PDB file of C-alpha atoms in Angstrom:
ATOM      1  CA  MET A 156     174.824 227.229  47.099  1.00  0.00           C
ATOM      2  CA  PRO A 157     177.458 224.988  49.251  1.00  0.00           C
ATOM      3  CA  ARG A 158     180.822 225.676  49.883  1.00  0.00           C
ATOM      4  CA  ARG A 159     182.785 223.549  47.544  1.00  0.00           C
ATOM      5  CA  SER A 160     186.366 222.105  48.466  1.00  0.00           C
ATOM      6  CA  TRP A 161     188.823 221.805  45.316  1.00  0.00           C
ATOM      7  CA  VAL A 162     191.609 219.433  45.105  1.00  0.00           C
ATOM      8  CA  ALA A 163     194.082 219.049  42.041  1.00  0.00           C
ATOM      9  CA  GLU A 164     194.929 215.661  40.403  1.00  0.00           C
ATOM     10  CA  ALA A 165     198.134 214.587  41.548  1.00  0.00           C
ATOM     11  CA  ASN A 166     199.280 212.631  38.208  1.00  0.00           C
ATOM     12  CA  PRO A 167     196.561 213.563  35.342  1.00  0.00           C
ATOM     13  CA  PRO A 168     197.298 210.412  32.578  1.00  0.00           C
ATOM     14  CA  THR A 169     199.658 211.599  29.676  1.00  0.00           C
ATOM     15  CA  ASN A 170     198.580 211.368  26.129  1.00  0.00           C
ATOM     16  CA  SER A 171     200.792 208.177  25.940  1.00  0.00           C
ATOM     17  CA  GLN A 172     199.339 206.566  28.464  1.00  0.00           C
ATOM     18  CA  SER A 173     196.544 203.735  28.457  1.00  0.00           C
ATOM     19  CA  PRO A 174     193.556 205.303  29.556  1.00  0.00           C
ATOM     20  CA  VAL A 175     192.836 201.824  31.726  1.00  0.00           C
ATOM     21  CA  ASP A 176     194.923 198.794  32.409  1.00  0.00           C
ATOM     22  CA  PRO A 177     192.215 195.872  33.294  1.00  0.00           C
ATOM     23  CA  LYS A 178     194.757 194.226  35.317  1.00  0.00           C
ATOM     24  CA  SER A 179     195.869 196.666  37.812  1.00  0.00           C
ATOM     25  CA  ARG A 180     192.988 199.649  37.752  1.00  0.00           C
ATOM     26  CA  ARG A 181     189.409 199.433  38.685  1.00  0.00           C
ATOM     27  CA  SER A 182     187.889 202.512  36.802  1.00  0.00           C
ATOM     28  CA  MET A 183     189.051 205.048  34.228  1.00  0.00           C
ATOM     29  CA  THR A 184     187.647 208.682  33.039  1.00  0.00           C
ATOM     30  CA  LEU A 185     185.754 208.649  29.949  1.00  0.00           C
ATOM     31  CA  SER A 186     185.740 212.714  29.468  1.00  0.00           C
ATOM     32  CA  THR A 187     188.129 214.839  29.355  1.00  0.00           C
ATOM     33  CA  ARG A 188     187.870 217.386  32.406  1.00  0.00           C
ATOM     34  CA  SER A 189     189.992 220.302  34.154  1.00  0.00           C
ATOM     35  CA  ALA A 190     192.349 218.585  36.620  1.00  0.00           C
ATOM     36  CA  LEU A 191     190.525 220.432  39.503  1.00  0.00           C
ATOM     37  CA  ARG A 192     188.058 218.357  41.030  1.00  0.00           C
ATOM     38  CA  PRO A 193     185.350 218.430  43.975  1.00  0.00           C
ATOM     39  CA  THR A 194     186.134 216.111  46.835  1.00  0.00           C
ATOM     40  CA  ALA A 195     183.933 213.731  47.715  1.00  0.00           C
ATOM     41  CA  ALA A 196     182.749 215.670  50.795  1.00  0.00           C
ATOM     42  CA  ASP A 197     180.257 217.799  48.264  1.00  0.00           C
ATOM     43  CA  MET A 198     179.672 215.430  45.203  1.00  0.00           C
ATOM     44  CA  ARG A 199     176.455 213.614  44.449  1.00  0.00           C
ATOM     45  CA  ALA A 200     177.311 210.763  41.878  1.00  0.00           C
ATOM     46  CA  LEU A 201     174.722 208.883  39.292  1.00  0.00           C
ATOM     47  CA  GLY A 202     175.418 205.107  39.225  1.00  0.00           C
ATOM     48  CA  ILE A 203     174.579 202.987  35.711  1.00  0.00           C
ATOM     49  CA  ASP A 204     173.912 199.755  35.441  1.00  0.00           C
ATOM     50  CA  LEU A 205     173.920 198.928  31.503  1.00  0.00           C
ATOM     51  CA  GLY A 206     172.254 195.797  30.596  1.00  0.00           C
ATOM     52  CA  SER A 207     170.591 194.458  27.436  1.00  0.00           C
ATOM     53  CA  LYS A 208     167.160 194.900  28.250  1.00  0.00           C
ATOM     54  CA  ARG A 209     167.353 197.407  31.204  1.00  0.00           C
ATOM     55  CA  ILE A 210     169.479 200.143  32.803  1.00  0.00           C
ATOM     56  CA  GLY A 211     169.529 200.386  36.443  1.00  0.00           C
ATOM     57  CA  VAL A 212     170.301 204.000  38.070  1.00  0.00           C
ATOM     58  CA  ALA A 213     171.482 204.550  41.752  1.00  0.00           C
ATOM     59  CA  VAL A 214     172.298 207.966  43.596  1.00  0.00           C
ATOM     60  CA  SER A 215     174.641 209.036  45.934  1.00  0.00           C
ATOM     61  CA  ASP A 216     173.592 210.983  48.785  1.00  0.00           C
ATOM     62  CA  SER A 217     175.329 214.848  48.635  1.00  0.00           C
ATOM     63  CA  GLU A 218     178.335 213.757  50.974  1.00  0.00           C
ATOM     64  CA  GLY A 219     179.439 210.916  48.615  1.00  0.00           C
ATOM     65  CA  SER A 220     178.644 208.203  51.231  1.00  0.00           C
ATOM     66  CA  VAL A 221     175.582 206.222  50.652  1.00  0.00           C
ATOM     67  CA  ALA A 222     174.296 205.041  47.515  1.00  0.00           C
ATOM     68  CA  THR A 223     170.232 204.728  46.710  1.00  0.00           C
ATOM     69  CA  PRO A 224     168.438 202.754  43.947  1.00  0.00           C
ATOM     70  CA  ILE A 225     165.855 205.062  42.241  1.00  0.00           C
ATOM     71  CA  GLU A 226     165.238 203.974  38.610  1.00  0.00           C
ATOM     72  CA  VAL A 227     165.221 201.235  35.736  1.00  0.00           C
ATOM     73  CA  VAL A 228     165.112 202.523  32.444  1.00  0.00           C
ATOM     74  CA  LYS A 229     163.745 200.052  29.694  1.00  0.00           C
ATOM     75  CA  ARG A 230     165.903 199.578  26.802  1.00  0.00           C
ATOM     76  CA  GLN A 231     163.802 200.302  23.418  1.00  0.00           C
ATOM     77  CA  GLY A 232     166.566 200.228  20.797  1.00  0.00           C
ATOM     78  CA  ASP A 233     166.830 203.791  20.963  1.00  0.00           C
ATOM     79  CA  ARG A 234     170.116 204.753  22.693  1.00  0.00           C
ATOM     80  CA  GLN A 235     169.777 208.350  21.825  1.00  0.00           C
ATOM     81  CA  ARG A 236     166.668 208.427  24.243  1.00  0.00           C
ATOM     82  CA  GLU A 237     167.956 206.193  26.731  1.00  0.00           C
ATOM     83  CA  HIS A 238     170.879 208.497  26.779  1.00  0.00           C
ATOM     84  CA  ARG A 239     168.425 211.455  26.975  1.00  0.00           C
ATOM     85  CA  GLU A 240     166.542 209.844  29.707  1.00  0.00           C
ATOM     86  CA  LEU A 241     170.030 209.426  31.717  1.00  0.00           C
ATOM     87  CA  ALA A 242     171.196 212.909  30.998  1.00  0.00           C
ATOM     88  CA  ALA A 243     167.656 213.800  32.799  1.00  0.00           C
ATOM     89  CA  LEU A 244     168.171 212.117  35.402  1.00  0.00           C
ATOM     90  CA  ALA A 245     171.668 213.297  36.180  1.00  0.00           C
ATOM     91  CA  SER A 246     170.247 216.789  35.975  1.00  0.00           C
ATOM     92  CA  GLU A 247     167.026 215.912  38.286  1.00  0.00           C
ATOM     93  CA  TRP A 248     169.329 214.314  41.094  1.00  0.00           C
ATOM     94  CA  GLU A 249     171.834 217.605  40.242  1.00  0.00           C
ATOM     95  CA  ALA A 250     174.707 214.939  39.957  1.00  0.00           C
ATOM     96  CA  GLU A 251     178.309 216.054  39.048  1.00  0.00           C
ATOM     97  CA  ILE A 252     179.567 212.620  37.978  1.00  0.00           C
ATOM     98  CA  VAL A 253     178.215 209.685  36.557  1.00  0.00           C
ATOM     99  CA  VAL A 254     179.483 206.214  37.039  1.00  0.00           C
ATOM    100  CA  VAL A 255     179.081 203.311  34.284  1.00  0.00           C
ATOM    101  CA  GLY A 256     179.354 199.908  35.678  1.00  0.00           C
ATOM    102  CA  VAL A 257     181.700 197.884  33.136  1.00  0.00           C
ATOM    103  CA  PRO A 258     181.530 194.097  33.598  1.00  0.00           C
ATOM    104  CA  TYR A 259     185.057 193.450  33.118  1.00  0.00           C
ATOM    105  CA  ASN A 260     185.726 189.466  32.805  1.00  0.00           C
ATOM    106  CA  MET A 261     186.845 187.814  36.273  1.00  0.00           C
ATOM    107  CA  ASP A 262     190.456 187.732  35.357  1.00  0.00           C
ATOM    108  CA  GLY A 263     190.195 191.625  34.666  1.00  0.00           C
ATOM    109  CA  SER A 264     190.393 191.182  31.240  1.00  0.00           C
ATOM    110  CA  LEU A 265     187.951 193.405  28.582  1.00  0.00           C
ATOM    111  CA  GLY A 266     185.484 190.661  27.492  1.00  0.00           C
ATOM    112  CA  PRO A 267     182.932 191.561  24.392  1.00  0.00           C
ATOM    113  CA  ALA A 268     180.541 193.029  26.837  1.00  0.00           C
ATOM    114  CA  ALA A 269     183.031 195.037  28.808  1.00  0.00           C
ATOM    115  CA  LYS A 270     184.144 196.406  25.178  1.00  0.00           C
ATOM    116  CA  LYS A 271     180.461 197.196  24.151  1.00  0.00           C
ATOM    117  CA  TYR A 272     179.479 199.081  27.487  1.00  0.00           C
ATOM    118  CA  LEU A 273     182.616 200.895  27.430  1.00  0.00           C
ATOM    119  CA  ARG A 274     181.870 202.264  23.809  1.00  0.00           C
ATOM    120  CA  GLU A 275     178.076 203.192  25.191  1.00  0.00           C
ATOM    121  CA  ALA A 276     179.911 204.633  28.327  1.00  0.00           C
ATOM    122  CA  THR A 277     181.758 206.906  25.956  1.00  0.00           C
ATOM    123  CA  ALA A 278     178.912 207.777  23.777  1.00  0.00           C
ATOM    124  CA  LEU A 279     176.943 208.842  27.024  1.00  0.00           C
ATOM    125  CA  GLY A 280     180.032 210.926  28.249  1.00  0.00           C
ATOM    126  CA  GLU A 281     179.423 212.799  24.871  1.00  0.00           C
ATOM    127  CA  THR A 282     176.134 213.634  25.612  1.00  0.00           C
ATOM    128  CA  LEU A 283     176.597 214.695  29.086  1.00  0.00           C
ATOM    129  CA  ASP A 284     177.955 217.875  30.121  1.00  0.00           C
ATOM    130  CA  ILE A 285     179.466 216.062  33.303  1.00  0.00           C
ATOM    131  CA  GLU A 286     182.166 214.259  33.903  1.00  0.00           C
ATOM    132  CA  VAL A 287     181.738 210.057  33.395  1.00  0.00           C
ATOM    133  CA  VAL A 288     183.654 207.300  34.435  1.00  0.00           C
ATOM    134  CA  ALA A 289     183.824 203.570  34.361  1.00  0.00           C
ATOM    135  CA  TYR A 290     184.014 201.337  37.149  1.00  0.00           C
ATOM    136  CA  ASP A 291     184.332 197.477  37.357  1.00  0.00           C
ATOM    137  CA  GLU A 292     180.893 196.183  38.150  1.00  0.00           C
ATOM    138  CA  ARG A 293     182.008 192.463  38.107  1.00  0.00           C
ATOM    139  CA  LEU A 294     179.385 190.239  40.551  1.00  0.00           C
ATOM    140  CA  THR A 295     176.732 193.482  41.271  1.00  0.00           C
ATOM    141  CA  THR A 296     173.995 191.641  39.781  1.00  0.00           C
ATOM    142  CA  VAL A 297     174.503 188.952  41.166  1.00  0.00           C
ATOM    143  CA  SER A 298     175.136 190.389  45.155  1.00  0.00           C
ATOM    144  CA  ALA A 299     171.891 192.308  44.118  1.00  0.00           C
ATOM    145  CA  GLU A 300     169.889 189.119  43.056  1.00  0.00           C
ATOM    146  CA  ARG A 301     171.138 187.368  46.269  1.00  0.00           C
ATOM    147  CA  PHE A 302     170.230 190.735  48.542  1.00  0.00           C
ATOM    148  CA  LEU A 303     166.760 190.396  47.420  1.00  0.00           C
ATOM    149  CA  MET A 304     166.137 186.841  47.621  1.00  0.00           C
ATOM    150  CA  GLN A 305     167.328 187.417  51.335  1.00  0.00           C
ATOM    151  CA  GLN A 306     164.264 189.694  51.295  1.00  0.00           C
ATOM    152  CA  GLU A 307     161.908 186.878  50.523  1.00  0.00           C
ATOM    153  CA  MET A 308     161.180 189.104  47.334  1.00  0.00           C
ATOM    154  CA  LYS A 309     159.272 187.096  44.330  1.00  0.00           C
ATOM    155  CA  ALA A 310     160.936 186.309  41.328  1.00  0.00           C
ATOM    156  CA  ASP A 311     158.839 189.252  39.414  1.00  0.00           C
ATOM    157  CA  ALA A 312     159.348 191.784  42.261  1.00  0.00           C
ATOM    158  CA  ARG A 313     163.118 191.126  41.909  1.00  0.00           C
ATOM    159  CA  ARG A 314     163.105 191.238  38.101  1.00  0.00           C
ATOM    160  CA  ARG A 315     161.378 194.753  38.651  1.00  0.00           C
ATOM    161  CA  VAL A 316     164.414 195.852  40.821  1.00  0.00           C
ATOM    162  CA  VAL A 317     167.156 194.271  40.539  1.00  0.00           C
ATOM    163  CA  ASP A 318     169.110 196.458  38.207  1.00  0.00           C
ATOM    164  CA  LYS A 319     168.523 199.472  40.042  1.00  0.00           C
ATOM    165  CA  VAL A 320     169.971 197.609  43.100  1.00  0.00           C
ATOM    166  CA  ALA A 321     172.845 196.374  41.332  1.00  0.00           C
ATOM    167  CA  ALA A 322     173.356 200.107  39.804  1.00  0.00           C
ATOM    168  CA  ALA A 323     173.490 200.764  43.683  1.00  0.00           C
ATOM    169  CA  VAL A 324     175.903 198.248  44.877  1.00  0.00           C
ATOM    170  CA  MET A 325     178.445 199.381  42.176  1.00  0.00           C
ATOM    171  CA  LEU A 326     177.947 203.028  43.152  1.00  0.00           C
ATOM    172  CA  GLN A 327     178.806 202.179  46.763  1.00  0.00           C
ATOM    173  CA  SER A 328     181.174 200.214  46.006  1.00  0.00           C
ATOM    174  CA  TRP A 329     183.036 203.121  43.760  1.00  0.00           C
ATOM    175  CA  LEU A 330     182.234 205.712  46.970  1.00  0.00           C
ATOM    176  CA  ASP A 331     183.815 202.927  49.143  1.00  0.00           C
ATOM    177  CA  ALA A 332     186.972 203.002  46.925  1.00  0.00           C
ATOM    178  CA  GLY A 333     187.386 206.708  47.357  1.00  0.00           C
ATOM    179  CA  MET A 334     185.844 207.330  44.199  1.00  0.00           C
ATOM    180  CA  PRO A 335     188.635 206.689  41.614  1.00  0.00           C
ATOM    181  CA  ARG A 336     188.702 208.348  38.347  1.00  0.00           C
ATOM    182  CA  VAL A 337     191.981 206.518  36.765  1.00  0.00           C
TER     183      VAL A 337
END
């Protein structure tokens, strides 16, 4: 078992504080956890890009520096089954945190889609026994689509992988931002 370094959270939110202010923060914690958290140097994260038809999944390396697309979970109208499948992936990849992309509006506000996916992220957090955080994923699918087009992938091939690539783009952004939780 690798040695772990732990850091205490400097200013945990109080009950009176809002968990997220979309205009000033890019992520928020969706589960209650101890103030002791592993440092970035020893944590694997699972990134999830929720969509209406597919869920893209990516994973970071154990050092928390590189995100890789791994899976696309097809939506079939059974959210509990989908969440169990995501939980199995988190376990398989030994993830210690799950980062769920939330599509904020361009002005930083929460639109209907962002609210819907925040509710689903909260429900996913109740299914998992690891920390779940939400992170701003504006334009990740657009970035993923552009990247795949530059690779000269045909439309059918792009459609099969764009969701997991978008999850990797979002997760990489979260890693590069220092793995924020508030």
